[in-house]
mmCIF file of C-alpha atoms and ligand atoms in Angstrom:
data_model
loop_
_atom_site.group_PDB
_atom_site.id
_atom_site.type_symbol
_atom_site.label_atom_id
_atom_site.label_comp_id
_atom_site.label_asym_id
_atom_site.label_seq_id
_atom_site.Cartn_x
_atom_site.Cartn_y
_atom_site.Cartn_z
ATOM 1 C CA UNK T 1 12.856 -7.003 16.978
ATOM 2 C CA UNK T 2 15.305 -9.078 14.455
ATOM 3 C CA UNK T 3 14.570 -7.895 11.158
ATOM 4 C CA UNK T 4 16.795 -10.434 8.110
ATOM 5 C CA UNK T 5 16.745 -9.122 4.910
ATOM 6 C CA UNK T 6 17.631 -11.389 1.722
ATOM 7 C CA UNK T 7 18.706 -9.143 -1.054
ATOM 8 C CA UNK T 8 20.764 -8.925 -4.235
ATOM 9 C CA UNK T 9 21.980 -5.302 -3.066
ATOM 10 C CA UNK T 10 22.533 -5.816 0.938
ATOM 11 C CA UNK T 11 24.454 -2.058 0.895
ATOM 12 C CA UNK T 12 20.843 -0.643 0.154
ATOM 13 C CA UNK T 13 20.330 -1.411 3.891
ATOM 14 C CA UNK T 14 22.660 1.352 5.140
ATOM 15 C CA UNK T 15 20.225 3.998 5.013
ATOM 16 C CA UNK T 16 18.238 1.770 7.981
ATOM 17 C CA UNK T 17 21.732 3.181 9.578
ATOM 18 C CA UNK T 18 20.385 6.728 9.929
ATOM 19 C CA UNK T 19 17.995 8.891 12.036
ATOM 20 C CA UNK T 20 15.817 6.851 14.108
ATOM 21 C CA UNK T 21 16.332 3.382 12.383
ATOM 22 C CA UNK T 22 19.665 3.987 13.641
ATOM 23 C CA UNK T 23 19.159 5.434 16.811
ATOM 24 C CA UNK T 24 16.935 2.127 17.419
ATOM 25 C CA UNK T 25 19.585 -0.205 16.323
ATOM 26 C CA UNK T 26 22.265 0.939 18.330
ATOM 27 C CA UNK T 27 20.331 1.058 21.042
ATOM 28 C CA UNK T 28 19.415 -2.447 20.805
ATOM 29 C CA UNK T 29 15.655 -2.527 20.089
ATOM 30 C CA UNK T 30 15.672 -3.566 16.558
ATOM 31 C CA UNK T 31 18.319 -5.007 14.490
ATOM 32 C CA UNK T 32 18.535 -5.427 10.942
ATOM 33 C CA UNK T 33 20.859 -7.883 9.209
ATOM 34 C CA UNK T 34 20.905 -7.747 5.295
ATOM 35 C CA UNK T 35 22.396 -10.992 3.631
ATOM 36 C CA UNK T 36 23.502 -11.327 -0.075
ATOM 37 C CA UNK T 37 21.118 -13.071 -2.105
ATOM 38 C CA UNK T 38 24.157 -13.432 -4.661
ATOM 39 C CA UNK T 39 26.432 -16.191 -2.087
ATOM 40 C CA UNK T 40 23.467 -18.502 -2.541
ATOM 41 C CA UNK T 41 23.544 -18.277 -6.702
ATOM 42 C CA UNK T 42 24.487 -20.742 -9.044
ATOM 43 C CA UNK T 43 27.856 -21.747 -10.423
ATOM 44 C CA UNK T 44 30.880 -19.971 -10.874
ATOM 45 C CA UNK T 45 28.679 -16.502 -12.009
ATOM 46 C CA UNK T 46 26.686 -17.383 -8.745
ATOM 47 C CA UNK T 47 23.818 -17.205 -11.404
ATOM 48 C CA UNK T 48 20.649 -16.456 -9.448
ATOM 49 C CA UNK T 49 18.033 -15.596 -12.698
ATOM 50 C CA UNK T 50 16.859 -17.042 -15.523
ATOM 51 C CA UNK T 51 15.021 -16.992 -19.134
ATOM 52 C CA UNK T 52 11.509 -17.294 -18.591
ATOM 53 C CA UNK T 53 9.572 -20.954 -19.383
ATOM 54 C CA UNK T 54 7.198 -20.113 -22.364
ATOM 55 C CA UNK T 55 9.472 -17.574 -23.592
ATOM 56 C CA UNK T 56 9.051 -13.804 -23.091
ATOM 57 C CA UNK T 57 11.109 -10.796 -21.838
ATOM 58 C CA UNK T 58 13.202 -10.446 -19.014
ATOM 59 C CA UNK T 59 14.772 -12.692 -16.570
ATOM 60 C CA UNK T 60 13.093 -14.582 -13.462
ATOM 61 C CA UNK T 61 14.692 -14.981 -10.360
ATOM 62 C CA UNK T 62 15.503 -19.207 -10.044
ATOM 63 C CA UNK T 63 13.813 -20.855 -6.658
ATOM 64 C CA UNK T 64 16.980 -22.561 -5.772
ATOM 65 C CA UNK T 65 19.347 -19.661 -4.378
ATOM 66 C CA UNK T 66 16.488 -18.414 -2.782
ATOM 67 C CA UNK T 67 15.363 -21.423 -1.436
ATOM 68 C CA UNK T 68 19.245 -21.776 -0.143
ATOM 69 C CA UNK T 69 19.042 -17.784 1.353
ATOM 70 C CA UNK T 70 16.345 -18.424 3.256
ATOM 71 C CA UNK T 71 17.127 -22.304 4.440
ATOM 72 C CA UNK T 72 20.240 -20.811 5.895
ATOM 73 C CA UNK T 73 18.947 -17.958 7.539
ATOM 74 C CA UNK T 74 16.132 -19.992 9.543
ATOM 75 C CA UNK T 75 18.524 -22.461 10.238
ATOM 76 C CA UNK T 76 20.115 -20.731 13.310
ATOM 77 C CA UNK T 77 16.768 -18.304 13.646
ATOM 78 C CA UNK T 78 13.411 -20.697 14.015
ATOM 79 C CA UNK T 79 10.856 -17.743 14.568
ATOM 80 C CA UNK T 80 11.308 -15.559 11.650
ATOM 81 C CA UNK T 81 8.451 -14.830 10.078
ATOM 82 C CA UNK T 82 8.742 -15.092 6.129
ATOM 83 C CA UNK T 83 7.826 -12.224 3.913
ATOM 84 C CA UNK T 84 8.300 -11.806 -0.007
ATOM 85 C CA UNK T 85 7.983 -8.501 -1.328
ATOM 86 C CA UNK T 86 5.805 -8.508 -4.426
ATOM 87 C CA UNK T 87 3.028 -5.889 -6.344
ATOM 88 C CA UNK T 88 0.765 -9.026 -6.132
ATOM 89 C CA UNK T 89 1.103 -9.590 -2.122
ATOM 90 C CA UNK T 90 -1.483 -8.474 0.659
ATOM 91 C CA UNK T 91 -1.603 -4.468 0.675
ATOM 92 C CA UNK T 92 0.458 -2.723 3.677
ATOM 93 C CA UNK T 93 -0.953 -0.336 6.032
ATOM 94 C CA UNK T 94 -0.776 0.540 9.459
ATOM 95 C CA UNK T 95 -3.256 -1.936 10.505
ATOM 96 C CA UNK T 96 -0.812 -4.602 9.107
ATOM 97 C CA UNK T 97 2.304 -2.914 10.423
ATOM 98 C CA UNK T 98 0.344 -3.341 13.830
ATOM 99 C CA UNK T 99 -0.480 -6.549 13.143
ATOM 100 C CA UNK T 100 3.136 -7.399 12.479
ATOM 101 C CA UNK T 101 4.663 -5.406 15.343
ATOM 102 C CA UNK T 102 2.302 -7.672 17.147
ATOM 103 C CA UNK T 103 2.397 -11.430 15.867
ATOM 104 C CA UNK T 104 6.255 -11.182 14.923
ATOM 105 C CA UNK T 105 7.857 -11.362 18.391
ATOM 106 C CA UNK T 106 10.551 -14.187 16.520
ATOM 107 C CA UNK T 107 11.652 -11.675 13.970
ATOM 108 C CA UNK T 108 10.713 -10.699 10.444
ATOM 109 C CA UNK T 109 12.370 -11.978 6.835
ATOM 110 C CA UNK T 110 11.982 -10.277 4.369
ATOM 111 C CA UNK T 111 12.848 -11.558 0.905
ATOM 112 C CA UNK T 112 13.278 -8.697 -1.858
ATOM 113 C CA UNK T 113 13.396 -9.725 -5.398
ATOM 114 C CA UNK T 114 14.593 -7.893 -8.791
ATOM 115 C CA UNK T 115 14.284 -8.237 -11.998
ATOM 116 C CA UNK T 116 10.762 -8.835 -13.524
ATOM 117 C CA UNK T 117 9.816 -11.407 -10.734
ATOM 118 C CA UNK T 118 10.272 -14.976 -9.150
ATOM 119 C CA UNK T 119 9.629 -18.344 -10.084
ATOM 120 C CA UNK T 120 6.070 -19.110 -9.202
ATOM 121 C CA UNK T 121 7.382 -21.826 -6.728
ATOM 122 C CA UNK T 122 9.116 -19.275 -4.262
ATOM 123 C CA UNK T 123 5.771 -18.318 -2.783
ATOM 124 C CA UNK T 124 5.321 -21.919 -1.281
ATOM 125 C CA UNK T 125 8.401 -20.717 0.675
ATOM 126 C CA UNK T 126 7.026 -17.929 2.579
ATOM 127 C CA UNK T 127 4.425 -17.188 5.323
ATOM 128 C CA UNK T 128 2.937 -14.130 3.389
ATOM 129 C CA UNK T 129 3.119 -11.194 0.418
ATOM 130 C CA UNK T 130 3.559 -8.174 1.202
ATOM 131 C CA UNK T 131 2.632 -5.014 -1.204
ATOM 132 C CA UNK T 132 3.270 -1.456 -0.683
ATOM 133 C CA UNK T 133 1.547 -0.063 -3.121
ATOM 134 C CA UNK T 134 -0.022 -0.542 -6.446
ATOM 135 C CA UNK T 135 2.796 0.460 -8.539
ATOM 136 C CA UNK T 136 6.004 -1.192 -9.630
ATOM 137 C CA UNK T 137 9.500 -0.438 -8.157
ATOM 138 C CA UNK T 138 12.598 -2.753 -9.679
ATOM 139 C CA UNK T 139 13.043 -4.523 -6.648
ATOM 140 C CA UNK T 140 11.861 -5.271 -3.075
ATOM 141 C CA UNK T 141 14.635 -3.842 -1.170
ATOM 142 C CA UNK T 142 12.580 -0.447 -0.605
ATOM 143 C CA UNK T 143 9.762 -2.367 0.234
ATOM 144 C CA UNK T 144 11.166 -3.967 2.619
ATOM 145 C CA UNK T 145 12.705 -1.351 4.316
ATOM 146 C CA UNK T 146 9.481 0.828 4.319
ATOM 147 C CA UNK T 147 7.921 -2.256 5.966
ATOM 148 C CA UNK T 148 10.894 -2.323 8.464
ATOM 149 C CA UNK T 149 10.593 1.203 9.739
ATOM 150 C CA UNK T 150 6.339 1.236 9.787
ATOM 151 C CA UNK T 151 7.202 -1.954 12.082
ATOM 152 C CA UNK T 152 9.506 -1.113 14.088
ATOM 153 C CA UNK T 153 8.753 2.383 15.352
ATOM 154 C CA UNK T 154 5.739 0.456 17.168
ATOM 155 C CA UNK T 155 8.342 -1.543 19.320
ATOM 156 C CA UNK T 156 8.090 -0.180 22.039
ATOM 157 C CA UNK T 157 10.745 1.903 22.929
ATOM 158 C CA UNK T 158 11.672 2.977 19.806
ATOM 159 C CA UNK T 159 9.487 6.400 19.602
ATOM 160 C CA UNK T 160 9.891 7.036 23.401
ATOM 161 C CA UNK T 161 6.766 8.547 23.445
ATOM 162 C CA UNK T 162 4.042 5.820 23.190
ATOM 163 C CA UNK T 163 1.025 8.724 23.197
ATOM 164 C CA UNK T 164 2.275 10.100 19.693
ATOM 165 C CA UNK T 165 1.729 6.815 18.216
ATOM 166 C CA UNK T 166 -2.185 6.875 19.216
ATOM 167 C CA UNK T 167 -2.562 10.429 17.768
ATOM 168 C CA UNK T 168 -0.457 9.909 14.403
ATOM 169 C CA UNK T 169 -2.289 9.654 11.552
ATOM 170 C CA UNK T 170 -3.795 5.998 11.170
ATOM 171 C CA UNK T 171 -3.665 5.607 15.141
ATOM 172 C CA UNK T 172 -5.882 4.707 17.383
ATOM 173 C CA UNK T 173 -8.997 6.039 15.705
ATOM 174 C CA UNK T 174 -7.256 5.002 12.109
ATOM 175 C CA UNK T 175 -7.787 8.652 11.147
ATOM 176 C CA UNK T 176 -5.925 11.070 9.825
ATOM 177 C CA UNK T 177 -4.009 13.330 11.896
ATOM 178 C CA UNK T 178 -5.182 16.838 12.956
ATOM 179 C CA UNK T 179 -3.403 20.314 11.880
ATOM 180 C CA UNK T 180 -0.105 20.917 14.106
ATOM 181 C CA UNK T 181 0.806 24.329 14.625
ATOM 182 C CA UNK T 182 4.128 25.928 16.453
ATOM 183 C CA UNK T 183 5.515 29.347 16.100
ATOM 184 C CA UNK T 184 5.300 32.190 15.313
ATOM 185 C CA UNK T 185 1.719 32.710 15.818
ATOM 186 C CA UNK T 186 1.295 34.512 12.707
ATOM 187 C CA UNK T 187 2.641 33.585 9.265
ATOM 188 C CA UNK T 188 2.331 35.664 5.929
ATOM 189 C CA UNK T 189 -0.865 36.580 7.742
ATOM 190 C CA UNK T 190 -1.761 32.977 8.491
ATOM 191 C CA UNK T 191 -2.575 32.589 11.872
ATOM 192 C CA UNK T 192 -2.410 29.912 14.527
ATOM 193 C CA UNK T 193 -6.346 29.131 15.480
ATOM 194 C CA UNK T 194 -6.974 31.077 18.921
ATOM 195 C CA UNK T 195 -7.951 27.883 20.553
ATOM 196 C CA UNK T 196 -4.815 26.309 20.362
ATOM 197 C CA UNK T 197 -3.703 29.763 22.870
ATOM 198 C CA UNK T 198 -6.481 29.207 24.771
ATOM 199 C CA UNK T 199 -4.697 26.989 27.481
ATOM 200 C CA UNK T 200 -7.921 25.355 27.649
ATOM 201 C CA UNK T 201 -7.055 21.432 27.098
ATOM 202 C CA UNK T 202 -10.505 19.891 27.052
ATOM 203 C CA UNK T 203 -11.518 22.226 23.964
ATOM 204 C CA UNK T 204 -8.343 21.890 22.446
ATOM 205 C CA UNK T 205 -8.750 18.001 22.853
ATOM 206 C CA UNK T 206 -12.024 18.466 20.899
ATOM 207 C CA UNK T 207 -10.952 20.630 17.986
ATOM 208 C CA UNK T 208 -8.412 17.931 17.452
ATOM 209 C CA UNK T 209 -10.706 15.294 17.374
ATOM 210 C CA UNK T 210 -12.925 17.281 15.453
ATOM 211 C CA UNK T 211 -10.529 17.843 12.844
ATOM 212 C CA UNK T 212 -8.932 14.917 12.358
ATOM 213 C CA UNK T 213 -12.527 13.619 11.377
ATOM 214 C CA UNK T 214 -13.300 16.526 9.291
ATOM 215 C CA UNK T 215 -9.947 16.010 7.632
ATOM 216 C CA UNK T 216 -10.224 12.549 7.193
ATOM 217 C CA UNK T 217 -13.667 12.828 5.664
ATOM 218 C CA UNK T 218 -12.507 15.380 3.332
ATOM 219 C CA UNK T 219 -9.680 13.824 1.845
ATOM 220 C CA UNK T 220 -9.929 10.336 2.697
ATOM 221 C CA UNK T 221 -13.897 8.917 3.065
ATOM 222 C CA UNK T 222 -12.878 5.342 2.742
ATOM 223 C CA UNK T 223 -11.436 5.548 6.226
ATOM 224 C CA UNK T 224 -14.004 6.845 7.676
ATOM 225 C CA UNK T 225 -16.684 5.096 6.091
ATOM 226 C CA UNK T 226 -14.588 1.811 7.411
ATOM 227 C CA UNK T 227 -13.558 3.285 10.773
ATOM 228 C CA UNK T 228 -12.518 0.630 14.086
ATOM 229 C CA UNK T 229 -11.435 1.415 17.145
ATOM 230 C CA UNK T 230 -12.591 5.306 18.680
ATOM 231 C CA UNK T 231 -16.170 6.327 19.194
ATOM 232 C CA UNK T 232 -16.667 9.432 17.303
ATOM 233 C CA UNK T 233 -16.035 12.022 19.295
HETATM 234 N N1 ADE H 1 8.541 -5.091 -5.589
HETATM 235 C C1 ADE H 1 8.316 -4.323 -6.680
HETATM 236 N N2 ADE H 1 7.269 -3.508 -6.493
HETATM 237 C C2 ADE H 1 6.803 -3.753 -5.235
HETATM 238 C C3 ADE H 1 5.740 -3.240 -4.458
HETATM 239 N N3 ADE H 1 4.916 -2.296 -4.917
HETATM 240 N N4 ADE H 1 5.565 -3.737 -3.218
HETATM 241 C C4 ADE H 1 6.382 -4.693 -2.749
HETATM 242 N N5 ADE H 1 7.389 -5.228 -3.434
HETATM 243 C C5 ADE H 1 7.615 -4.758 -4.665
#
């Protein structure tokens, strides 16, 4: 999956370079291309903000280089679906990084603003908004990029091990996940639970699921109260 990412600060996007974000890209399941907001700006300073209409603090980012960013971006890649990063967009969770993974076969955009926000006009430019969270960071770059890894560790073939991403917290069940536990079997005289010794699968199967619901319950009711997918188990 083709992940474009319009940004003021395109040299942000080198961490994507590490770990598995990196693995994935050099091995040619995702790829993510950053490209500076600033070659789009306005006159010789390549201006790309301005004072706000009505007066006020701080600067808004102008529609036209951002209008110009994205124009020549979809010009030589149709399919990319458009996303601005904003505190006032639609929530992301793993349902939506699903629902991405799923619907954005063509590619993502991602368009990551700074300064105190955009001219109201830029969201008739986009498909959707996208939140992370209800707080405020000073830009969308690490939005974006959280949205690029939660997407693209479910292309297949990025994880290697498609099981894992069924038992992770939010999988399948959209629980959280249960305890993990590897050696030693005693620490500071915390031990392993025997069952997990036992060698017997089908009960260790059902303490999982058993705790992961317990778990959930305990320190997240919302999800279970709203829970899809798994019959209880
Ligand atoms: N830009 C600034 N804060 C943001 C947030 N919480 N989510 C997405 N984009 C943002």
């Amino acid at each position: 999956m083709d992940f474009h990412v319009i940004t003021l600060f395109p040299e942000m996007f080198a961490a994507l370079d590490a770990a598995l974000m990196g693995r994935a890209q050099k091995g040619g399941l995702v790829a993510v291309h950053a490209h500076n907001l600033r070659e789009h700006g306005l006159g010789n300073y390549r201006q790309v903000d301005d004072t706000p209409y009505g007066g006020g603090s701080g600067m808004v980012m102008r529609p036209e280089p951002i209008a110009a960013a994205i124009d020549a971006v979809a010009a030589t890649r149709p399919g990319l679906t458009k996303i601005l990063l904003t505190p006032q967009g639609e929530r992301f969770d793993q349902p939506l990084a699903r629902e991405l993974a799923a619907t954005c076969a063509g590619g993502i955009m991602l368009i990551a603003g700074r300064y105190e926000g955009f001219d109201e006009r830029v969201r008739e430019l986009v498909d959707r908004e996208v939140s992370i969270g209800d707080y405020v960071l000073s830009g969308g770059e690490l939005a974006a990029m959280v949205v690029i890894e939660a997407v693209a560790r479910l292309v297949p073939g990025v994880l290697g091990n498609a099981e894992s991403l069924d038992e992770e917290s939010f999988g399948a069940g959209n629980l959280l996940e249960y305890p993990h536990y590897t050696r030693p079997e005693e620490f500071r005289g915390m031990r392993v639970p025997e069952i997990l010794l036992s060698g017997d699968h089908g009960k260790i199967r059902a303490w999982r699921a058993a705790e992961a619901l317990r778990r959930t319950a305990r320190r997240r009711p919302e999800l279970v109260a709203g829970r899809r997918g798994k019959p209880e188990p």
